[in-house]
PDB file of C-alpha atoms in Angstrom:
ATOM      1  CA  MET A   1      94.096  93.938 106.028  1.00  0.00           C
ATOM      2  CA  THR A   2      94.618  93.396 109.726  1.00  0.00           C
ATOM      3  CA  ASN A   3      93.030  90.824 112.006  1.00  0.00           C
ATOM      4  CA  LYS A   4      91.607  91.328 115.494  1.00  0.00           C
ATOM      5  CA  TYR A   5      93.314  88.181 116.845  1.00  0.00           C
ATOM      6  CA  ILE A   6      95.814  85.454 115.975  1.00  0.00           C
ATOM      7  CA  GLU A   7      94.528  81.970 115.189  1.00  0.00           C
ATOM      8  CA  ALA A   8      97.226  79.376 114.497  1.00  0.00           C
ATOM      9  CA  GLU A   9      97.064  75.581 114.312  1.00  0.00           C
ATOM     10  CA  MET A  10     100.003  73.730 115.806  1.00  0.00           C
ATOM     11  CA  THR A  11     102.550  72.439 113.305  1.00  0.00           C
ATOM     12  CA  PRO A  12     103.737  69.019 114.534  1.00  0.00           C
ATOM     13  CA  THR A  13     107.439  68.233 114.764  1.00  0.00           C
ATOM     14  CA  SER A  14     108.932  65.836 112.224  1.00  0.00           C
ATOM     15  CA  CYS A  15     109.080  63.110 114.889  1.00  0.00           C
ATOM     16  CA  GLY A  16     105.393  63.613 115.683  1.00  0.00           C
ATOM     17  CA  VAL A  17     105.898  64.629 119.325  1.00  0.00           C
ATOM     18  CA  GLY A  18     104.862  68.168 120.253  1.00  0.00           C
ATOM     19  CA  GLY A  19     104.982  71.022 117.809  1.00  0.00           C
ATOM     20  CA  SER A  20     104.932  74.796 117.511  1.00  0.00           C
ATOM     21  CA  PHE A  21     102.693  77.695 116.576  1.00  0.00           C
ATOM     22  CA  SER A  22     103.954  79.710 113.617  1.00  0.00           C
ATOM     23  CA  VAL A  23     102.548  82.754 111.848  1.00  0.00           C
ATOM     24  CA  GLU A  24     103.805  85.350 109.399  1.00  0.00           C
ATOM     25  CA  ALA A  25     104.966  88.838 110.356  1.00  0.00           C
ATOM     26  CA  ASN A  26     105.674  92.164 108.693  1.00  0.00           C
ATOM     27  CA  PHE A  27     107.953  94.784 110.233  1.00  0.00           C
ATOM     28  CA  CYS A  28     110.475  97.560 109.717  1.00  0.00           C
ATOM     29  CA  LEU A  29     113.732  97.659 111.672  1.00  0.00           C
ATOM     30  CA  ASP A  30     115.495 100.897 112.582  1.00  0.00           C
ATOM     31  CA  ASN A  31     118.800  99.763 111.044  1.00  0.00           C
ATOM     32  CA  PHE A  32     117.353  98.663 107.649  1.00  0.00           C
ATOM     33  CA  LYS A  33     115.763 100.841 104.985  1.00  0.00           C
ATOM     34  CA  ALA A  34     113.646  98.084 103.414  1.00  0.00           C
ATOM     35  CA  PRO A  35     110.658  96.581 105.248  1.00  0.00           C
ATOM     36  CA  PHE A  36     110.309  92.833 105.788  1.00  0.00           C
ATOM     37  CA  TYR A  37     107.114  91.084 104.653  1.00  0.00           C
ATOM     38  CA  ASP A  38     105.637  87.615 105.178  1.00  0.00           C
ATOM     39  CA  ILE A  39     108.414  86.465 107.513  1.00  0.00           C
ATOM     40  CA  GLY A  40     107.787  83.238 109.426  1.00  0.00           C
ATOM     41  CA  VAL A  41     107.898  83.646 113.214  1.00  0.00           C
ATOM     42  CA  LYS A  42     107.249  81.252 116.092  1.00  0.00           C
ATOM     43  CA  ILE A  43     105.112  82.066 119.099  1.00  0.00           C
ATOM     44  CA  ASP A  44     107.216  81.031 122.109  1.00  0.00           C
ATOM     45  CA  THR A  45     105.783  81.520 125.605  1.00  0.00           C
ATOM     46  CA  GLY A  46     109.057  80.122 126.988  1.00  0.00           C
ATOM     47  CA  CYS A  47     111.057  82.951 125.405  1.00  0.00           C
ATOM     48  CA  SER A  48     111.544  85.989 127.634  1.00  0.00           C
ATOM     49  CA  ILE A  49     112.678  88.512 125.011  1.00  0.00           C
ATOM     50  CA  SER A  50     111.511  88.405 121.382  1.00  0.00           C
ATOM     51  CA  THR A  51     114.456  87.979 119.027  1.00  0.00           C
ATOM     52  CA  ILE A  52     115.141  88.149 115.311  1.00  0.00           C
ATOM     53  CA  PRO A  53     118.298  86.297 114.234  1.00  0.00           C
ATOM     54  CA  LEU A  54     119.190  88.368 111.153  1.00  0.00           C
ATOM     55  CA  LYS A  55     120.773  85.409 109.387  1.00  0.00           C
ATOM     56  CA  ARG A  56     117.268  83.882 109.346  1.00  0.00           C
ATOM     57  CA  LEU A  57     116.337  86.818 107.105  1.00  0.00           C
ATOM     58  CA  LYS A  58     119.147  85.856 104.707  1.00  0.00           C
ATOM     59  CA  VAL A  59     121.289  88.822 105.760  1.00  0.00           C
ATOM     60  CA  SER A  60     124.886  88.074 104.751  1.00  0.00           C
ATOM     61  CA  ASP A  61     127.562  87.178 107.300  1.00  0.00           C
ATOM     62  CA  THR A  62     129.535  90.266 106.249  1.00  0.00           C
ATOM     63  CA  LEU A  63     126.631  92.658 106.783  1.00  0.00           C
ATOM     64  CA  CYS A  64     125.778  90.983 110.105  1.00  0.00           C
ATOM     65  CA  GLN A  65     129.340  91.560 111.320  1.00  0.00           C
ATOM     66  CA  ILE A  66     129.275  95.202 110.166  1.00  0.00           C
ATOM     67  CA  LEU A  67     125.966  95.820 111.967  1.00  0.00           C
ATOM     68  CA  LYS A  68     127.123  94.035 115.136  1.00  0.00           C
ATOM     69  CA  LYS A  69     130.327  96.072 115.234  1.00  0.00           C
ATOM     70  CA  ALA A  70     128.316  99.283 114.783  1.00  0.00           C
ATOM     71  CA  ASP A  71     126.001  98.309 117.664  1.00  0.00           C
ATOM     72  CA  ILE A  72     128.963  97.550 119.936  1.00  0.00           C
ATOM     73  CA  ILE A  73     130.762 100.802 119.068  1.00  0.00           C
ATOM     74  CA  ASN A  74     127.549 102.837 119.435  1.00  0.00           C
ATOM     75  CA  GLY A  75     126.723 101.276 122.815  1.00  0.00           C
ATOM     76  CA  VAL A  76     123.362  99.869 121.714  1.00  0.00           C
ATOM     77  CA  PRO A  77     121.735  98.132 124.722  1.00  0.00           C
ATOM     78  CA  TYR A  78     122.065  94.356 124.603  1.00  0.00           C
ATOM     79  CA  PHE A  79     121.122  91.181 126.441  1.00  0.00           C
ATOM     80  CA  LEU A  80     122.991  87.891 126.683  1.00  0.00           C
ATOM     81  CA  SER A  81     120.901  84.903 125.684  1.00  0.00           C
ATOM     82  CA  TYR A  82     122.478  81.483 125.575  1.00  0.00           C
ATOM     83  CA  GLY A  83     119.338  79.446 124.962  1.00  0.00           C
ATOM     84  CA  ILE A  84     118.762  75.755 125.476  1.00  0.00           C
ATOM     85  CA  GLU A  85     121.678  74.719 123.268  1.00  0.00           C
ATOM     86  CA  SER A  86     124.174  75.879 125.894  1.00  0.00           C
ATOM     87  CA  GLY A  87     122.927  73.333 128.447  1.00  0.00           C
ATOM     88  CA  GLY A  88     122.847  75.826 131.316  1.00  0.00           C
ATOM     89  CA  LEU A  89     126.635  76.126 131.389  1.00  0.00           C
ATOM     90  CA  LYS A  90     128.242  79.183 132.998  1.00  0.00           C
ATOM     91  CA  HIS A  91     129.475  81.731 130.496  1.00  0.00           C
ATOM     92  CA  GLU A  92     131.969  84.549 130.735  1.00  0.00           C
ATOM     93  CA  ILE A  93     130.439  87.975 130.172  1.00  0.00           C
ATOM     94  CA  PRO A  94     132.204  89.569 127.198  1.00  0.00           C
ATOM     95  CA  ALA A  95     134.101  92.687 128.261  1.00  0.00           C
ATOM     96  CA  THR A  96     136.211  93.882 125.332  1.00  0.00           C
ATOM     97  CA  ASN A  97     134.919  94.770 121.891  1.00  0.00           C
ATOM     98  CA  ASN A  98     136.738  91.732 120.463  1.00  0.00           C
ATOM     99  CA  GLU A  99     135.080  89.430 123.030  1.00  0.00           C
ATOM    100  CA  LYS A 100     131.705  90.947 122.158  1.00  0.00           C
ATOM    101  CA  MET A 101     132.312  90.379 118.437  1.00  0.00           C
ATOM    102  CA  GLU A 102     133.083  86.708 119.193  1.00  0.00           C
ATOM    103  CA  CYS A 103     130.084  86.216 121.503  1.00  0.00           C
ATOM    104  CA  PRO A 104     127.113  84.623 119.678  1.00  0.00           C
ATOM    105  CA  ALA A 105     124.815  85.187 122.688  1.00  0.00           C
ATOM    106  CA  MET A 106     124.476  88.960 122.299  1.00  0.00           C
ATOM    107  CA  LYS A 107     121.177  90.361 121.111  1.00  0.00           C
ATOM    108  CA  PHE A 108     120.838  94.093 120.612  1.00  0.00           C
ATOM    109  CA  GLU A 109     117.730  96.169 121.249  1.00  0.00           C
ATOM    110  CA  HIS A 110     116.426  97.931 118.148  1.00  0.00           C
ATOM    111  CA  GLY A 111     113.365  99.873 117.137  1.00  0.00           C
ATOM    112  CA  VAL A 112     110.641  98.047 115.262  1.00  0.00           C
ATOM    113  CA  SER A 113     107.703  99.698 113.493  1.00  0.00           C
ATOM    114  CA  ASP A 114     104.764  98.742 111.288  1.00  0.00           C
ATOM    115  CA  PHE A 115     104.829  95.495 113.271  1.00  0.00           C
ATOM    116  CA  ILE A 116     102.139  92.974 112.345  1.00  0.00           C
ATOM    117  CA  ILE A 117     102.111  89.386 113.644  1.00  0.00           C
ATOM    118  CA  GLY A 118      99.590  86.934 112.234  1.00  0.00           C
ATOM    119  CA  GLY A 119      97.665  89.868 110.804  1.00  0.00           C
ATOM    120  CA  VAL A 120      97.452  91.661 114.190  1.00  0.00           C
ATOM    121  CA  LYS A 121      99.016  95.114 114.587  1.00  0.00           C
ATOM    122  CA  ILE A 122     101.523  95.002 117.460  1.00  0.00           C
ATOM    123  CA  SER A 123     102.121  97.981 119.742  1.00  0.00           C
ATOM    124  CA  ALA A 124     105.684  96.894 120.665  1.00  0.00           C
ATOM    125  CA  ASP A 125     108.311  99.352 119.443  1.00  0.00           C
ATOM    126  CA  LYS A 126     111.447  97.396 120.443  1.00  0.00           C
ATOM    127  CA  ILE A 127     112.798  93.980 119.469  1.00  0.00           C
ATOM    128  CA  CYS A 128     116.178  92.303 119.815  1.00  0.00           C
ATOM    129  CA  LEU A 129     118.439  91.416 116.906  1.00  0.00           C
ATOM    130  CA  ASN A 130     121.071  88.698 116.983  1.00  0.00           C
ATOM    131  CA  TYR A 131     123.774  88.844 114.324  1.00  0.00           C
ATOM    132  CA  ASP A 132     125.328  85.396 114.829  1.00  0.00           C
ATOM    133  CA  ARG A 133     122.560  82.803 114.987  1.00  0.00           C
ATOM    134  CA  LYS A 134     120.362  81.273 112.305  1.00  0.00           C
ATOM    135  CA  GLY A 135     117.558  79.951 114.530  1.00  0.00           C
ATOM    136  CA  ASN A 136     113.873  80.787 114.459  1.00  0.00           C
ATOM    137  CA  ILE A 137     112.471  84.254 114.937  1.00  0.00           C
ATOM    138  CA  LEU A 138     110.805  84.047 118.337  1.00  0.00           C
ATOM    139  CA  ILE A 139     107.922  86.147 119.610  1.00  0.00           C
ATOM    140  CA  GLY A 140     108.218  85.949 123.376  1.00  0.00           C
ATOM    141  CA  MET A 141     106.681  87.119 126.591  1.00  0.00           C
ATOM    142  CA  ASP A 142     107.924  90.717 126.346  1.00  0.00           C
ATOM    143  CA  ILE A 143     105.238  91.095 123.643  1.00  0.00           C
ATOM    144  CA  LEU A 144     102.762  88.388 124.725  1.00  0.00           C
ATOM    145  CA  LYS A 145     102.544  89.471 128.396  1.00  0.00           C
ATOM    146  CA  ASP A 146      99.789  91.947 127.515  1.00  0.00           C
ATOM    147  CA  TRP A 147      97.765  89.430 125.500  1.00  0.00           C
ATOM    148  CA  ASP A 148      94.806  87.206 126.239  1.00  0.00           C
ATOM    149  CA  ILE A 149      96.031  83.726 125.179  1.00  0.00           C
ATOM    150  CA  HIS A 150      94.262  80.386 124.900  1.00  0.00           C
ATOM    151  CA  ILE A 151      95.751  77.092 123.710  1.00  0.00           C
ATOM    152  CA  GLY A 152      93.720  73.937 123.419  1.00  0.00           C
ATOM    153  CA  ILE A 153      92.030  71.405 121.169  1.00  0.00           C
ATOM    154  CA  SER A 154      89.558  73.106 118.857  1.00  0.00           C
ATOM    155  CA  LYS A 155      86.013  71.706 119.047  1.00  0.00           C
ATOM    156  CA  GLU A 156      85.653  72.855 115.430  1.00  0.00           C
ATOM    157  CA  THR A 157      88.756  71.216 113.886  1.00  0.00           C
ATOM    158  CA  GLY A 158      89.980  68.725 116.517  1.00  0.00           C
ATOM    159  CA  LYS A 159      93.471  70.209 116.199  1.00  0.00           C
ATOM    160  CA  SER A 160      95.671  71.985 118.741  1.00  0.00           C
ATOM    161  CA  LEU A 161      94.990  75.682 118.351  1.00  0.00           C
ATOM    162  CA  PHE A 162      96.506  78.966 119.569  1.00  0.00           C
ATOM    163  CA  LEU A 163      94.094  81.903 119.893  1.00  0.00           C
ATOM    164  CA  ALA A 164      95.357  85.243 121.164  1.00  0.00           C
ATOM    165  CA  CYS A 165      94.850  88.973 120.972  1.00  0.00           C
ATOM    166  CA  PRO A 166      96.177  92.049 122.725  1.00  0.00           C
ATOM    167  CA  VAL A 167      94.027  92.589 125.852  1.00  0.00           C
ATOM    168  CA  GLU A 168      93.130  96.107 124.734  1.00  0.00           C
ATOM    169  CA  SER A 169      91.762  94.687 121.444  1.00  0.00           C
ATOM    170  CA  LYS A 170      89.611  91.919 122.922  1.00  0.00           C
ATOM    171  CA  GLY A 171      86.302  92.240 121.116  1.00  0.00           C
ATOM    172  CA  LYS A 172      83.373  90.348 119.661  1.00  0.00           C
ATOM    173  CA  GLU A 173      85.347  88.553 116.919  1.00  0.00           C
ATOM    174  CA  TYR A 174      87.839  87.135 119.411  1.00  0.00           C
ATOM    175  CA  VAL A 175      85.178  86.180 121.964  1.00  0.00           C
ATOM    176  CA  ASP A 176      83.180  84.467 119.183  1.00  0.00           C
ATOM    177  CA  ALA A 177      86.302  82.494 118.127  1.00  0.00           C
ATOM    178  CA  LEU A 178      86.885  81.380 121.735  1.00  0.00           C
ATOM    179  CA  LYS A 179      83.295  80.154 121.950  1.00  0.00           C
ATOM    180  CA  LEU A 180      83.483  78.379 118.577  1.00  0.00           C
ATOM    181  CA  HIS A 181      86.775  76.596 119.214  1.00  0.00           C
ATOM    182  CA  PHE A 182      86.832  76.099 122.996  1.00  0.00           C
ATOM    183  CA  GLY A 183      83.240  76.582 124.150  1.00  0.00           C
ATOM    184  CA  TYR A 184      84.185  79.614 126.274  1.00  0.00           C
ATOM    185  CA  ASP A 185      81.506  82.196 126.850  1.00  0.00           C
ATOM    186  CA  LEU A 186      83.534  85.222 127.911  1.00  0.00           C
ATOM    187  CA  PRO A 187      82.404  88.836 128.115  1.00  0.00           C
ATOM    188  CA  GLU A 188      83.975  91.311 125.736  1.00  0.00           C
ATOM    189  CA  GLU A 189      86.222  94.030 127.197  1.00  0.00           C
ATOM    190  CA  GLY A 190      84.135  96.752 128.776  1.00  0.00           C
ATOM    191  CA  GLU A 191      81.125  94.510 129.557  1.00  0.00           C
TER     192      GLU A 191
END
């Protein structure tokens, strides 16, 4: 069963300051035969390009290295992403295949299908895979840029809430949820 929109309560951090919005996802990747189900992902509006660190999916180090080497040899398009842990330091761009194998910042563009996030079918057909990191799977602005997104304190629950849906899917259910939780009275698409 698919949903018309994502509704996620914020999960507070262990120190009680801030938090994150997490949902489950299902997807198939073009370099794996088996589909992935009920995988935890984080919604991250500060992330430019959605990324799946394969080690987060319990893919072995050996298989990750084999897949990374295949992507390098096959010239699969990639991006360099150093993230906040690098502290904004300058980095050398890897040039040789050996340098690329040693570079943990590379994420390779792959096909994704049967993509469902928080119960919502996603039209995106590309996602990046990182073979070196173990961090969270991040759903970023490359996917969310075409969504209607609202974050606020729910009048219904009193908790911080994320409500979102693809703009082309904005309908009565989503508009009703916005009114219930945030008091918004928005027209549906096409009105």
